[in-house]
Structure formats: structure tokens, C-alpha cells
Coordinates of C-alpha atoms in Angstrom, one line a residue:
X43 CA 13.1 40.8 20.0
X44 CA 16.1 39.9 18.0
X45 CA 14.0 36.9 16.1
X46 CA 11.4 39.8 15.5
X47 CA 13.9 41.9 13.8
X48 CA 15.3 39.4 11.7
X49 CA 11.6 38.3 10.5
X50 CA 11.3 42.5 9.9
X51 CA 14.6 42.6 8.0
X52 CA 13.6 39.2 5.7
X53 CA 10.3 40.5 5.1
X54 CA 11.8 43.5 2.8
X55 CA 13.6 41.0 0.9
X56 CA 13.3 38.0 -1.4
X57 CA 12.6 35.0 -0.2
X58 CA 13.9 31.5 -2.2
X59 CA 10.9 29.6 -3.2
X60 CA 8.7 26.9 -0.4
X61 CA 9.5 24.0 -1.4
X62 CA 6.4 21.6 -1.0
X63 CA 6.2 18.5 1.9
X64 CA 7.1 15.8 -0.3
X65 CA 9.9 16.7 -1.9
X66 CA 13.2 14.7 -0.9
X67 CA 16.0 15.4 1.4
X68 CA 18.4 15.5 -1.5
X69 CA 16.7 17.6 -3.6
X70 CA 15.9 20.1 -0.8
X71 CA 19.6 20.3 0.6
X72 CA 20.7 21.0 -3.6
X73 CA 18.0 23.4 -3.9
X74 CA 19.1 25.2 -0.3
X75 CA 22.7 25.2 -1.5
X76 CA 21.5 27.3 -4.6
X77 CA 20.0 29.8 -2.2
X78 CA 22.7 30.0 0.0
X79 CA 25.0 30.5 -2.8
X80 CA 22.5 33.1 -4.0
X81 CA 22.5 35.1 -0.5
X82 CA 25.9 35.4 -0.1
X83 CA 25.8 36.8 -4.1
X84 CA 28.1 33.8 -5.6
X85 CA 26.4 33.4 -8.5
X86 CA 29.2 31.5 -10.2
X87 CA 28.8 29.0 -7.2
X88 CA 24.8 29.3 -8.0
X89 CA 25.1 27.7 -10.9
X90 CA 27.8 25.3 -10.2
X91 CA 25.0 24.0 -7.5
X92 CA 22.4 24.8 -9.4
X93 CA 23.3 22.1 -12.5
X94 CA 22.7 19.1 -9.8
X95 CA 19.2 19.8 -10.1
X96 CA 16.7 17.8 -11.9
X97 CA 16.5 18.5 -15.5
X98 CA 13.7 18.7 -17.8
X99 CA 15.2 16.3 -20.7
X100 CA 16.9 13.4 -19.1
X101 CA 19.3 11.7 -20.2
X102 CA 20.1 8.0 -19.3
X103 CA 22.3 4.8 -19.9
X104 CA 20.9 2.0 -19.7
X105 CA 23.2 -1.4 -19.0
X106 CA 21.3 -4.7 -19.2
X107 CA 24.2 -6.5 -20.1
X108 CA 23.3 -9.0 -16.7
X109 CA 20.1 -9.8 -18.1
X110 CA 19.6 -12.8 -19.6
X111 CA 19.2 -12.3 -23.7
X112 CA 15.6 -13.4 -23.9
X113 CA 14.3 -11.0 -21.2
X114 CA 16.1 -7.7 -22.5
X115 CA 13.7 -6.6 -25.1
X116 CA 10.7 -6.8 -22.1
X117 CA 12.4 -4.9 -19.6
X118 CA 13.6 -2.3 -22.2
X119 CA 9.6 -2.0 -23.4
X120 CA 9.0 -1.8 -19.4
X121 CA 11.5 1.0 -19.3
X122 CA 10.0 3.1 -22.1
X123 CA 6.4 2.8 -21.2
X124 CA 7.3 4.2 -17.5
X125 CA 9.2 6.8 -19.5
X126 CA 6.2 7.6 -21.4
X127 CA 3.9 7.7 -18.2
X128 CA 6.1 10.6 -16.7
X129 CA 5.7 12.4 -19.9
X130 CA 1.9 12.1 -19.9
X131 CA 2.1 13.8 -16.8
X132 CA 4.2 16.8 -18.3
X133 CA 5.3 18.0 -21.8
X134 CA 8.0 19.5 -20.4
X135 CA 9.8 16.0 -20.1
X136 CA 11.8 14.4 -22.3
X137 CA 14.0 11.3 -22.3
X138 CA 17.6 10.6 -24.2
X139 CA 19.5 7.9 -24.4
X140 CA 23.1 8.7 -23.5
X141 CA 26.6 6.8 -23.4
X142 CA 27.2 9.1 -20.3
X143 CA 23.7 10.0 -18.9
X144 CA 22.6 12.0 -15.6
X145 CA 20.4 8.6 -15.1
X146 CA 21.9 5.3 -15.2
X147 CA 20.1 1.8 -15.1
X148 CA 21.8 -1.5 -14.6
X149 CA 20.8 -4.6 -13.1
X150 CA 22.5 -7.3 -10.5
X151 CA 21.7 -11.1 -9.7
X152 CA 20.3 -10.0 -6.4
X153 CA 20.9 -6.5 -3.9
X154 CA 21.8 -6.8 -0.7
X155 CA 19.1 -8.1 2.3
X156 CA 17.9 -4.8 4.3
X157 CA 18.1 -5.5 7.7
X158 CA 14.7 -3.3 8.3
X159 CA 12.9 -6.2 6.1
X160 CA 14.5 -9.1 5.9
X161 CA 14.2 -9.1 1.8
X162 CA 16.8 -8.6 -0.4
X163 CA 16.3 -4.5 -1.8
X164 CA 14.6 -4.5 -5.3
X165 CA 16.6 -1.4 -6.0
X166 CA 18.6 1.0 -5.0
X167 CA 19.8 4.4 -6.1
X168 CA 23.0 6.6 -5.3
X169 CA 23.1 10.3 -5.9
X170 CA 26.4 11.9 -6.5
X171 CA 27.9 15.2 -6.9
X172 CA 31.1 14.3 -8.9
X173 CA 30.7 15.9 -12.5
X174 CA 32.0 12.3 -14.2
X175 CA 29.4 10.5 -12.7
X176 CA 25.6 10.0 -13.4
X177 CA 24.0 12.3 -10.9
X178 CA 21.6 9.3 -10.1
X179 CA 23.0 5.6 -10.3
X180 CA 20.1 3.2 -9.9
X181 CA 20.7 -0.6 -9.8
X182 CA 17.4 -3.5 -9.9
X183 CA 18.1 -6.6 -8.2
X184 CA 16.7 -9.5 -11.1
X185 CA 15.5 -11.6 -7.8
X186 CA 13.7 -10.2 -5.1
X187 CA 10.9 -11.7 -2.6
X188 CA 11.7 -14.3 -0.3
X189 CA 12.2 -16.8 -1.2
X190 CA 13.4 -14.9 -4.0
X191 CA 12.0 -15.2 -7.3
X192 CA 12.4 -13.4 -10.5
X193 CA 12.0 -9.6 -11.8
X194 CA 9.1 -9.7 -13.9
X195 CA 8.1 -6.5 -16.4
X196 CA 5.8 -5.2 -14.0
X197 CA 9.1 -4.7 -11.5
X198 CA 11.1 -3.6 -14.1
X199 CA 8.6 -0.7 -15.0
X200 CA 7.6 0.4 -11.5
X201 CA 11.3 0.5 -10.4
X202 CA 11.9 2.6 -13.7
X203 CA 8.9 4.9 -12.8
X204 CA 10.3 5.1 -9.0
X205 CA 13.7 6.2 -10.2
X206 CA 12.8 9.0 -12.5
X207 CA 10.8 10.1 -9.5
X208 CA 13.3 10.1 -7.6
X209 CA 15.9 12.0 -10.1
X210 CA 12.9 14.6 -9.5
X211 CA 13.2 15.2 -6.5
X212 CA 10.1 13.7 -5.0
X213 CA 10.2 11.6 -1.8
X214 CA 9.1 8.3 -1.0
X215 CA 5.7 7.9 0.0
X216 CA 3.6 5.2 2.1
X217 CA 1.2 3.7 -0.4
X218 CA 2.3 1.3 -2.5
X219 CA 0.0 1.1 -5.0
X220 CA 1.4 5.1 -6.2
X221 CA 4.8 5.0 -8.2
X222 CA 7.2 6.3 -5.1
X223 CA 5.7 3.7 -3.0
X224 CA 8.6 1.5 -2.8
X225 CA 8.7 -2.1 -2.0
X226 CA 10.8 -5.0 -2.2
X227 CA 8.6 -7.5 -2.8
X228 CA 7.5 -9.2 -5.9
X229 CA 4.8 -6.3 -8.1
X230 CA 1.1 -7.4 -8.2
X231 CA -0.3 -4.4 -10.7
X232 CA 0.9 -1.5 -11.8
X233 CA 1.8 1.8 -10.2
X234 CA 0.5 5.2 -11.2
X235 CA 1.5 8.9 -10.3
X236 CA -0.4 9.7 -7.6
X237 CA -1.9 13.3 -7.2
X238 CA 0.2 14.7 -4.3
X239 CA 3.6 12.6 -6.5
X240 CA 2.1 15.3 -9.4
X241 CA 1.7 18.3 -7.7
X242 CA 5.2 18.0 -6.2
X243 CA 7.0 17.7 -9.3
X244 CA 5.1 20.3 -10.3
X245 CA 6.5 23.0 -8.1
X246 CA 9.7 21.1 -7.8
X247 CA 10.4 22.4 -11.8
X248 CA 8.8 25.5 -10.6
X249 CA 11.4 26.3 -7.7
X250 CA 13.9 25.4 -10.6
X251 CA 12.8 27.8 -12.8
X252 CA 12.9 30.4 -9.9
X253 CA 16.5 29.7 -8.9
X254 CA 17.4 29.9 -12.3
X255 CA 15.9 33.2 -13.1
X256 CA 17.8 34.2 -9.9
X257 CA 21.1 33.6 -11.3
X258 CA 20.5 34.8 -14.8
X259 CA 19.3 38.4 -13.3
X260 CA 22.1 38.3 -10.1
X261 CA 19.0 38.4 -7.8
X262 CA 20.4 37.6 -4.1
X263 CA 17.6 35.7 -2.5
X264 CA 16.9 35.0 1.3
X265 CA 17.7 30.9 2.7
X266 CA 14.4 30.8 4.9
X267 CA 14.8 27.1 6.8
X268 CA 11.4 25.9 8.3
X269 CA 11.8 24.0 11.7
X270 CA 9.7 21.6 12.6
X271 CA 7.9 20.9 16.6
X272 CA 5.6 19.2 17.4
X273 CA 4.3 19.2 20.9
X274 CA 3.9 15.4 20.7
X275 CA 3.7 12.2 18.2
X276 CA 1.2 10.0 20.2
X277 CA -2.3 11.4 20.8
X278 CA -4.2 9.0 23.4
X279 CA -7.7 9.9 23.4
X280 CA -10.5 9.0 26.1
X281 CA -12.1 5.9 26.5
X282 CA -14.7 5.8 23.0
X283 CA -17.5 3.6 22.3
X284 CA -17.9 1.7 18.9
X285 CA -19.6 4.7 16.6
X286 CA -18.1 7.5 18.5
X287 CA -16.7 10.2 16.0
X288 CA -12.8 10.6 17.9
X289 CA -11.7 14.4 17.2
X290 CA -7.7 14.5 18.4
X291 CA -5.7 17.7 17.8
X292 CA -2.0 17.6 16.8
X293 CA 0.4 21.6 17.9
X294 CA 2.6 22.0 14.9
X295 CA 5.0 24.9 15.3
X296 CA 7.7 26.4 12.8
X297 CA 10.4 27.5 14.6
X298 CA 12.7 28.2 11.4
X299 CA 12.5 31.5 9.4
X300 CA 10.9 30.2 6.0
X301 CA 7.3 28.7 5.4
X302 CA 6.7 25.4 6.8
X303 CA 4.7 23.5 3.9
X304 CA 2.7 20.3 5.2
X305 CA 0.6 17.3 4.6
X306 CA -0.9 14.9 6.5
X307 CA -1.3 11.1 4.9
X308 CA -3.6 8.5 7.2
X309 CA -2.8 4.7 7.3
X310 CA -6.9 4.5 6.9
X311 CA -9.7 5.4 5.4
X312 CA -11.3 6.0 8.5
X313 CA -9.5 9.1 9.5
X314 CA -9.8 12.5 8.4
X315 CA -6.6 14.7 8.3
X316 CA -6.6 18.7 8.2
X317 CA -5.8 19.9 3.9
X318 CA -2.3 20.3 3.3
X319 CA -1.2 23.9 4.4
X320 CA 1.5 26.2 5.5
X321 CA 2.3 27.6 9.1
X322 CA 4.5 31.0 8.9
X323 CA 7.5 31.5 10.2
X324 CA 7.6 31.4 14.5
X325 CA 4.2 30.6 14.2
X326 CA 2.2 27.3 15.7
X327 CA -0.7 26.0 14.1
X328 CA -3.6 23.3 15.6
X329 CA -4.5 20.4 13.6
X330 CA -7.0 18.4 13.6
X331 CA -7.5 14.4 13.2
X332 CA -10.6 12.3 13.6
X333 CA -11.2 9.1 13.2
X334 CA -14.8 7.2 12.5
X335 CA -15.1 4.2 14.8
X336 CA -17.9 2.3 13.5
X337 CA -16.2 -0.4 11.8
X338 CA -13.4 -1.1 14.7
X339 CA -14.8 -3.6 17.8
X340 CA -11.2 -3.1 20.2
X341 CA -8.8 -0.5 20.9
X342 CA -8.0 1.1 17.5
X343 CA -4.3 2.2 16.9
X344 CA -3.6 3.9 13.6
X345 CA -0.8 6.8 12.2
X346 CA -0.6 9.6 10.4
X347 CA 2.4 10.8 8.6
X348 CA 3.3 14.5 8.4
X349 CA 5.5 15.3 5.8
X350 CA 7.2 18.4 5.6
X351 CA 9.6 21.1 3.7
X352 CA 12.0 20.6 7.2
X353 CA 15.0 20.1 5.7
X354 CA 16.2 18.0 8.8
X355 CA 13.3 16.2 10.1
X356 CA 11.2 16.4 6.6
X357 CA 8.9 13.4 7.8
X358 CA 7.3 12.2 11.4
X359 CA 5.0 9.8 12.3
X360 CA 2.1 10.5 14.6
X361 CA 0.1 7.5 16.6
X362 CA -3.5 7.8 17.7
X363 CA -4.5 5.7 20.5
X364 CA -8.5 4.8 21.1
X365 CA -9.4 2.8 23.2
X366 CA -12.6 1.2 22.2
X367 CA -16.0 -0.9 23.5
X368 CA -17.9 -2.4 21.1
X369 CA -21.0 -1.7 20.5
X370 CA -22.6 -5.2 19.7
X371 CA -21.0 -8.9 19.1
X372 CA -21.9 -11.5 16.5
X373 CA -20.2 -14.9 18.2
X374 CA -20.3 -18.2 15.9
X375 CA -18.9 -20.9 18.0
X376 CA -18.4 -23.3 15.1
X377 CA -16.1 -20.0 13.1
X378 CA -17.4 -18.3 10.1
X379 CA -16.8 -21.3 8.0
X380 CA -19.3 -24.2 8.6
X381 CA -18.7 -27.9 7.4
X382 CA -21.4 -29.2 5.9
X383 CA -22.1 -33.3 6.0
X384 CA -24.5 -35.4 4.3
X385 CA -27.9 -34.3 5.6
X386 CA -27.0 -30.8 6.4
X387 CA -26.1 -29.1 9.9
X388 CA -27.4 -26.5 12.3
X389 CA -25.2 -23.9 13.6
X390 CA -26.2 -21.3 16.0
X391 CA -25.0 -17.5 15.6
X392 CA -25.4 -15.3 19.1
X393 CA -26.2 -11.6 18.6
X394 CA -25.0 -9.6 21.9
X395 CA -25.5 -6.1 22.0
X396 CA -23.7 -4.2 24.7
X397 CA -24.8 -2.7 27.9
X398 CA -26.7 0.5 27.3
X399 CA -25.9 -0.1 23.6
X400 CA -30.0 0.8 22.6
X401 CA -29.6 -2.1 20.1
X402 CA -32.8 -3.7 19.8
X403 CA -33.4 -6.1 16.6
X404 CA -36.8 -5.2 15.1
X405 CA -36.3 -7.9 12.0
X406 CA -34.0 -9.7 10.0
X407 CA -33.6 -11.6 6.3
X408 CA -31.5 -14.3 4.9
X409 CA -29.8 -14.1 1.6
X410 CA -27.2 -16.7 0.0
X411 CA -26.7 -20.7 0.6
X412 CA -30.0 -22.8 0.9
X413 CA -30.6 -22.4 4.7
X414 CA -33.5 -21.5 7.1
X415 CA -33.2 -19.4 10.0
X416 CA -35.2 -18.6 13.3
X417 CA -34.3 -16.1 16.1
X418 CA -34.5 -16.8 20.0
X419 CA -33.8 -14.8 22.9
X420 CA -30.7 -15.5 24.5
X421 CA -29.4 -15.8 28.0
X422 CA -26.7 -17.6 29.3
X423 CA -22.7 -18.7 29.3
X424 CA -20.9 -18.1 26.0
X425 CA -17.3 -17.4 25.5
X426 CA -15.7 -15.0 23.0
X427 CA -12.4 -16.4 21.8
X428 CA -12.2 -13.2 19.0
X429 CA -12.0 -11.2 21.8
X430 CA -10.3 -13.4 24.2
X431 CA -13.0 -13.5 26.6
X432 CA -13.4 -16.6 28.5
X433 CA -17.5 -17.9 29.4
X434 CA -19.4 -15.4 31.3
X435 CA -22.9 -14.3 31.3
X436 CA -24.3 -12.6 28.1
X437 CA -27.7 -11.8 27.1
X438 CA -28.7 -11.3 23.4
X439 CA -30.5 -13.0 20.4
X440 CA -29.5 -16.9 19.0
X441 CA -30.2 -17.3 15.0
X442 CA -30.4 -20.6 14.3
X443 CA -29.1 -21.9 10.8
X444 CA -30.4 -24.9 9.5
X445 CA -28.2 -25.3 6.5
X446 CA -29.7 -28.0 3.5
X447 CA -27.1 -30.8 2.3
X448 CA -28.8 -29.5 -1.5
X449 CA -25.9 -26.8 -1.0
X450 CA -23.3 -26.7 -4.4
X451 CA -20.0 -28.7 -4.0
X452 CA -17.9 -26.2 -2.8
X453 CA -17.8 -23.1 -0.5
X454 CA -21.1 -21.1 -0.5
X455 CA -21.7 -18.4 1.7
X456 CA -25.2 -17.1 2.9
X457 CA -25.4 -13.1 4.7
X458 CA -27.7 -12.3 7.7
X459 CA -29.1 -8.7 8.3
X460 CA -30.3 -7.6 11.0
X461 CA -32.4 -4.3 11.0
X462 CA -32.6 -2.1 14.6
X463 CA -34.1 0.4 16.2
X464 CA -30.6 2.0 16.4
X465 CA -30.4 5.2 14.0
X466 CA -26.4 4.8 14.4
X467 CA -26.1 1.1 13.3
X468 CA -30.2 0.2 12.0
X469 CA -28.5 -2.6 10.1
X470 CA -25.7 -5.1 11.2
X471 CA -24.9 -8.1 9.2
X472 CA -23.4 -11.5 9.2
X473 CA -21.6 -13.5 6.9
X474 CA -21.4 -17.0 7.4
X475 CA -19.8 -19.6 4.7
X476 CA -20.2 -23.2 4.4
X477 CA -17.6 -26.1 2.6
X478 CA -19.2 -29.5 1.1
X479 CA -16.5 -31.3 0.2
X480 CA -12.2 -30.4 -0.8
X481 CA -12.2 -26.9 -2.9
X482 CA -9.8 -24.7 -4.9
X483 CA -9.3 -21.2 -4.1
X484 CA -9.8 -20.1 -6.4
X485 CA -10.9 -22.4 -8.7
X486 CA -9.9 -19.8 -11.9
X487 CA -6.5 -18.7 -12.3
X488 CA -6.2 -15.6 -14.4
X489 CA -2.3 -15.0 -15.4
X490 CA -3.4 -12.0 -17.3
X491 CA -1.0 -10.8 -19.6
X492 CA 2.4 -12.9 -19.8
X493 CA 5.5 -12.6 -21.8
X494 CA 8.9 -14.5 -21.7
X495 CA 9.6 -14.0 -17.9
X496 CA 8.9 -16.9 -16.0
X497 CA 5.8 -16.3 -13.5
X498 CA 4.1 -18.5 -10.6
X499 CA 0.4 -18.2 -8.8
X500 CA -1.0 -19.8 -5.8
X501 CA -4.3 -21.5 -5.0
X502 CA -4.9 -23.1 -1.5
X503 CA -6.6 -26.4 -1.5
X504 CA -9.1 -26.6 1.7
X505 CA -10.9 -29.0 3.2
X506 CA -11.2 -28.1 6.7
X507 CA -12.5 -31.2 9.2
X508 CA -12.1 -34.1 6.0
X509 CA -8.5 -35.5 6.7
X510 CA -7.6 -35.3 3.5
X511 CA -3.9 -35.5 1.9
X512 CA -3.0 -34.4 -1.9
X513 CA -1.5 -37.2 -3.4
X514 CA -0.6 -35.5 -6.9
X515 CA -0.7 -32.6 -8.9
X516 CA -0.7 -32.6 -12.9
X517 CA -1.0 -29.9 -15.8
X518 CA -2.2 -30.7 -19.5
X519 CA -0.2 -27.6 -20.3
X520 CA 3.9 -28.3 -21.6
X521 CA 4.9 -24.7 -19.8
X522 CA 2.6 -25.3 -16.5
X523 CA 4.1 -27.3 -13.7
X524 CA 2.4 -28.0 -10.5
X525 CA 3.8 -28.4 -7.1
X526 CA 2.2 -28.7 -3.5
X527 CA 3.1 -28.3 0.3
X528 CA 1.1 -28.8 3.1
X529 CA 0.8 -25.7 5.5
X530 CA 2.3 -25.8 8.8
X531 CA -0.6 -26.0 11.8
X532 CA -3.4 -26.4 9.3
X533 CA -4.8 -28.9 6.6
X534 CA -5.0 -26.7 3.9
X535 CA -2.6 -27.0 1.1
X536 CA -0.7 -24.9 -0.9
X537 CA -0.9 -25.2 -5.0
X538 CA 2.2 -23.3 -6.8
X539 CA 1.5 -23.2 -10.6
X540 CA 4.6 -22.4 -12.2
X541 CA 4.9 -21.1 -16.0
X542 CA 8.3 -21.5 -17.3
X543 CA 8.2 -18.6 -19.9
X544 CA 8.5 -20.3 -22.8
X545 CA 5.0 -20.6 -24.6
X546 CA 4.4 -18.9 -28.0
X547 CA 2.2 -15.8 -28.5
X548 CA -1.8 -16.7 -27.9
X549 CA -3.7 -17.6 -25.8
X550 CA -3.5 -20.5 -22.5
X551 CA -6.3 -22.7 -21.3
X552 CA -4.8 -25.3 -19.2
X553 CA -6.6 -27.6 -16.3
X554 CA -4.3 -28.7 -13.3
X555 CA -5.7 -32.1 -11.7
X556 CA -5.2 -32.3 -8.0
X557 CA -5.0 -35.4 -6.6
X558 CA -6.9 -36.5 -3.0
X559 CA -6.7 -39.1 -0.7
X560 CA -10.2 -38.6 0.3
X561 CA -12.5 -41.5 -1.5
X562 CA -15.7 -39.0 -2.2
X563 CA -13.5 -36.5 -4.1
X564 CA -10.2 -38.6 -5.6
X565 CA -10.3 -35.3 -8.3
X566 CA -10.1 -31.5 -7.4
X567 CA -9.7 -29.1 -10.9
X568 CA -8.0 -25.9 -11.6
X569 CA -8.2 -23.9 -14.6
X570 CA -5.6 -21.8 -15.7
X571 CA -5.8 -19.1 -18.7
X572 CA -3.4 -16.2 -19.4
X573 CA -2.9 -14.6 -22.9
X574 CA 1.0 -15.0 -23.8
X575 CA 2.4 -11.7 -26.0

């Protein structure tokens, strides 16, 4: 009754504005502090709290003073394109540089391991309420990895990116091909602003604007806290069979007095989440999640994360549980990959459907390497090491391969399809490579774009069955050096090209010779080509 009266009461007045699921702790507990300052009418205090939020026009220091000279004017470029990526997204933001900026940038040797990881943090970032310092300190590490290596330009611009992000309030997230998907590992590509990263700054500068407009017209304003409950974080479902469409539901109740904002972010594409949304104040909501199991052959385990404007748990992790029979088997006893010696080979591929699985081939095709193939019934004992099943007695179809020695030097690959009578899976496919001789992969190295920071590739030199050793490993390039180490448990070796940074402007076409113990192939090649700015 009392909970009843006080939702009556806060109904008549003015609420502070719903802050949306992904913004971050910080900014949330600085944007609450306004409100309570607000509803107890301190509006001197308001704006005291109110001036540690995100501005529109940054300003920012930026110290590269422990960067080596030759890499400065790179990472600054780095810096300013991020810069200009936020702004893309919004004319309202500006940047300034500053002798005493809200933002500061500086750079160490290396950050400290994180014990969660094991890697040395690529950045990290302090917030701080004391008027003489920046309200956001963010230091890069230079190495990072492990083994470490060097920050490159596309580091120095995603960890720029992240940290305006981050000055706006907007949390991390799990993907980390979106700009506040951290990680401390070495960058492959790129980040962008993601669409959900968008939309939160978006109404981030809109609660701003609201709490600013408070202050300026002495409008006391209502602190309504969502609370968070979920009636559980691991959903087990009932046994499913491979194809089944899984439908779990997930109790979300707000037990605070403000709007509880959510969204729902899946590990895979293969599950479908309920739209972002709000539940109302002592109110519980169902949601739903369902996952597609057609491409999943054993028990399935995959997340979702709920984020949330719940100020103390703003983020929680949900596990879904399947477990799962599959509906059909292909079983290659030789392994997908398929030696090939002089005068070719046959290798048999079983076909199993499952028990009651209505999986009935009606015809197949062959497209790829230069092989034949015929299909046989099959009865008999066959183990499944995939599925770490020992022999037993299967029944199914056996597609014999008879693969031609005329195949390329190389690895070739050839895929079988299989059309059935099933409506749910009429066409299942198989696809089987095959090595004829030692090979690169890849054989093509694209660096892409380079500057003056040193970089490194890999290539893996295979040869699976040949007892092969390289001997040697040499580049007709003056900035490419090649080095090699075997790979522990296998015969495979790895190829690290190293470029040292130091090649003029154009453009690279450089051949690495690796050298082999095995008589038929003394030579394996490696191009190289990257475009030096």
C-alpha cells in the first residue's frame, strides 16, 4: 500500500529523464547526483554536479612525449581521424586542444598485466571529480599482446575512439569489432560506432540537456532508481533435436521506482532476443529468447547479455542450456584434409542419419578438386572421434572419393551435396580438402596500408604426413625479415614476416623463399605486397 502511494505521489510530479541500458556506471551515478541535488531543490549543488558531465566541445591534452619521434605524427593523425568519426556521428561535437583539457592522452612503455587476461591492458582510463584534474585521464600502453608487440595506428585510433566514448558516457560493450568493444590485444581492422553506441549518446546529450534546463528554470525533479530481478540467469531447456526452434522465456522485474530501460545482446547469430524496451516501475515483464539449432550437432551453450539503466547491477549475463541430438553425421576417418600421393587415393566419407531422423538421400553432385564419387549403403562398425564416440553399429550411406594425382600443387578442396527427402534439411554438404605436396597459407600476404610502425604477419607452412623440416627462410626485400618455428604437437610451421618500418612511401612486392628438407619440394614461395604511406 505504502509502495502504491508513493508511485501515486511520483506520478503528479517530474520525473529525471530514463537513462538508456548502455550507458555507464559513471555517467549514470553523475547524472543521479544532478537529480538528487535537483529533488532536494540545491540547485547551486545541481550545477556543481552537473559540470562533471560530458560536454559537447571537448577539450583535450595530448602528451606523446613517450613515443618514439618517428611514430608521433601517425598516432596524432590516428587521433584526429577517430576525432573526426565521433563528429560524423553528431554536429554537436567538437574537439579542442587544451594545455588543461577535461580529456587527457598520454602513453606508457607497457600497462599493467590484468589478472582476468593474462595481457598487459592496452589502455586504461581514470575518471575523477577534483576540479584541477582532467575529468577523464586515459593512458595507451605502446606494447600490448603477448608476447607483446608494438602499438600500431590502428590501436592508437580505436583506443582514441574508445575513450571519447567513454568521456560520453557510454558503456563498454561485447563486440569487438564496435568502437566500445575493448580489447587488449593487438587491432586487426578498424572499429566503427555501432548503432546501439549511437543511439546512447544520443539520449545521453539528451538527459544533459534536460538536467540543464532543470537548473536554469529551478525545476525540482523526482530520482526514480530502476531495480533490477531477474527470476534466474541460466535457462536449461528440454532435451531438442538438431533443427528444433528452442523458445526459452527470461521474468525481468523492476522493483525500483523509475523506468527500467533494457536490451538484450546475443553471443550468436542464432538467437533471437525480445527489442529493447522498458518495464514500469513494480512491474515484471516476460522475455523471450530463441535459438535456431540447425547448425549445432551437441549440447549448445550460448549467453545473452541484458544491459540495463540499474544503477547497481547495470549488466547481467544470462546462459541458455540445450541439450542437443543431431540430426545426421558426416564421418571422414582419414579428417577433412586428405594427402594425396603420386597416383592419387580413395577416401571414404560415411553419411549417418539419426534414428527417426526421416533423412533419406534422393541424389547428390560433386563440385571442386578432380575426383569421382559413388554412393553405397552402409552398415557396420565406425567410430566417431568428433563426437567421442567409440565403434558401435551405424547404418547410413559410404561416398567413395577417388581423388586423381592431376590435382594442382597445393591444397584443393572439392564440396559434396547431398539432396533429401527432408523439407527441414533437403540439402547437406560436405567439404573435403586435399594437400599434394608442402604449402603456404596463405600463399599472398596483403600488409595493406603501412606507415613507419613496425608490423609482422604469419603464414603456416603445412605439409601434413611428408616429414618435412624448413631449413631456411629468406626475403628479397631490405625491410622484410623472415623467421620460423615449428609448432608444438604438429608438423606445421610457423612463418613470421617481420617489416621493420623503415621503407619509403610506394608500393612493396617482395617474395620470401622457404627452405625444405623434403627432396620433391627444396623451394616453397611467399609473396608479400603492402602499399607504404
Amino acid at each position: 500500500m505504502l509502495a502504491a502511494i508513493a508511485l501515486a505521489v511520483i506520478s503528479f510530479q517530474k520525473l529525471g529523464p530514463i537513462l538508456p541500458p548502455s550507458c555507464s556506471t559513471s555517467f549514470q551515478a553523475t547524472a543521479l547526483s544532478v537529480e538528487e541535488a535537483l529533488q532536494s531543490e540545491n540547485f547551486e549543488l545541481a550545477r556543481k554536479r552537473w559540470s562533471l558531465l560530458p560536454k559537447t566541445t571537448i577539450t583535450y591534452t595530448w602528451d606523446d612525449s613517450k613515443v618514439p619521434q618517428n611514430y608521433r605524427a601517425e598516432f596524432r593523425k590516428a587521433r584526429d581521424e577517430a576525432f573526426a568519426m565521433w563528429k560524423q556521428k553528431s554536429a554537436q561535437i567538437k574537439f579542442e586542444a587544451s594545455p588543461k583539457g577535461e580529456l587527457h592522452f598520454s602513453f606508457e612503455p607497457i600497462l599493467a598485466i590484468r589478472p582476468d587476461t593474462g595481457y598487459p591492458a592496452s589502455h586504461v582510463g581514470f575518471f575523477s571529480e577534483d576540479p584541477s584534474l582532467p575529468r577523464l585521464d586515459f593512458v595507451m600502453g605502446l606494447k600490448r599482446g603477448k608476447p607483446a608487440v608494438g602499438a600500431e595506428v590502428l590501436d592508437v585510433f580505436d583506443d582514441v575512439a574508445y575513450a571519447v566514448g567513454s568521456y560520453f558516457g557510454i558503456a563498454d560493450g561485447i563486440y569487438d569489432t564496435y568502437t566500445m568493444g575493448a580489447t587488449d590485444l593487438p587491432r586487426v581492422g578498424r572499429t566503427s560506432i555501432s548503432g546501439t553506441e549511437f543511439n546512447t549518446l544520443r539520449v545521453n546529450l539528451a538527459a544533459i540537456n534536460a538536467l540543464d534546463n532543470a537548473i536554469k528554470t529551478k525545476t525540482p525533479l523526482i530520482v526514480a532508481k530502476s531495480r533490477l530481478l531477474l527470476d534466474r540467469t541460466v535457462l536449461e531447456a528440454a532435451p531438442a533435436f538438431q533443427g528444433d526452434r528452442v523458445d526459452l522465456h527470461l521474468q525481468v522485474t523492476n522493483a525500483g521506482t523509475g523506468p527500467l530501460s533494457f536490451s538484450m545482446f546475443p553471443d550468436c547469430g542464432c538467437t533471437i532476443v525480445t527489442d529493447p524496451g522498458v518495464v514500469d516501475p513494480q512491474s515484471t515483464r516476460m522475455l523471450q529468447v530463441a535459438v535456431d539449432t540447425r547448425l549445432f550437432i551437441t549440447n549448445i551453450e550460448k549467453h545473452v547479455t541484458l544491459y540495463t539503466n540499474d544503477p547497481e547491477t547495470p549488466v547481467k549475463v544470462v546462459t541458455m542450456k540445450i541439450p542437443l541430438k543431431p540430426r545426421y553425421r558426416f564421418i571422414c576417418p582419414t579428417g577433412d584434409t586428405v594427402v594425396v600421393p603420386k597416383g592419387g587415393r580413395k577416401v571414404a566419407l560415411y553419411l549417418i542419419p539419426a534414428k527417426k531422423s526421416d533423412i533419406e538421400p534422393v541424389s547428390f553432385k560433386f563440385d571442386g578438386m578432380d575426383a569421382s564419387v559413388t554412393v553405397q549403403p552402409f552398415s557396420g562398425v565406425l567410430a566417431d572421434p568428433d563426437m567421442h564416440e567409440g565403434p558401435m553399429e551405424r547404418k547410413g550411406y559410404k561416398y567413395i572419393f577417388n581423388i586423381k594425382d592431376t590435382i594442382p600443387s597445393g591444397r584443393t578442396f572439392g564440396t559434396l551435396q547431398v539432396l533429401t527427402s527432408n523439407s527441414e534439411f533437403p540439402n547437406l554438404t560436405y567439404t573435403m580438402y586435399a594437400q599434394k605436396g608442402i604449402i603456404a597459407l596463405p600463399e599472398d600476404v596483403p600488409l595493406g596500408q603501412i606507415g613507419k610502425v613496425p608490423r609482422t604477419a604469419n603464414v603456416i607452412i603445412s605439409g601434413p604426413g611428408l616429414n618435412f623440416k624448413v631449413t631456411g627462410a629468406e626475403s628479397n626485400s631490405a625491410h622484410l625479415k623472415a623467421s620460423y618455428s615449428q609448432l608444438p604437437g604438429s608438423s606445421d610451421y610457423l612463418l613470421t614476416i617481420h617489416y621493420d618500418g623503415l621503407a619509403k612511401p610506394g608500393e612493396i612486392l617482395s617474395t620470401i623463399k622457404v627452405k625444405t628438407s623434403s627432396p620433391s619440394q627444396p623451394i616453397v614461395y611467399v609473396s608479400v605486397r603492402a602499399i607504404v604511406q
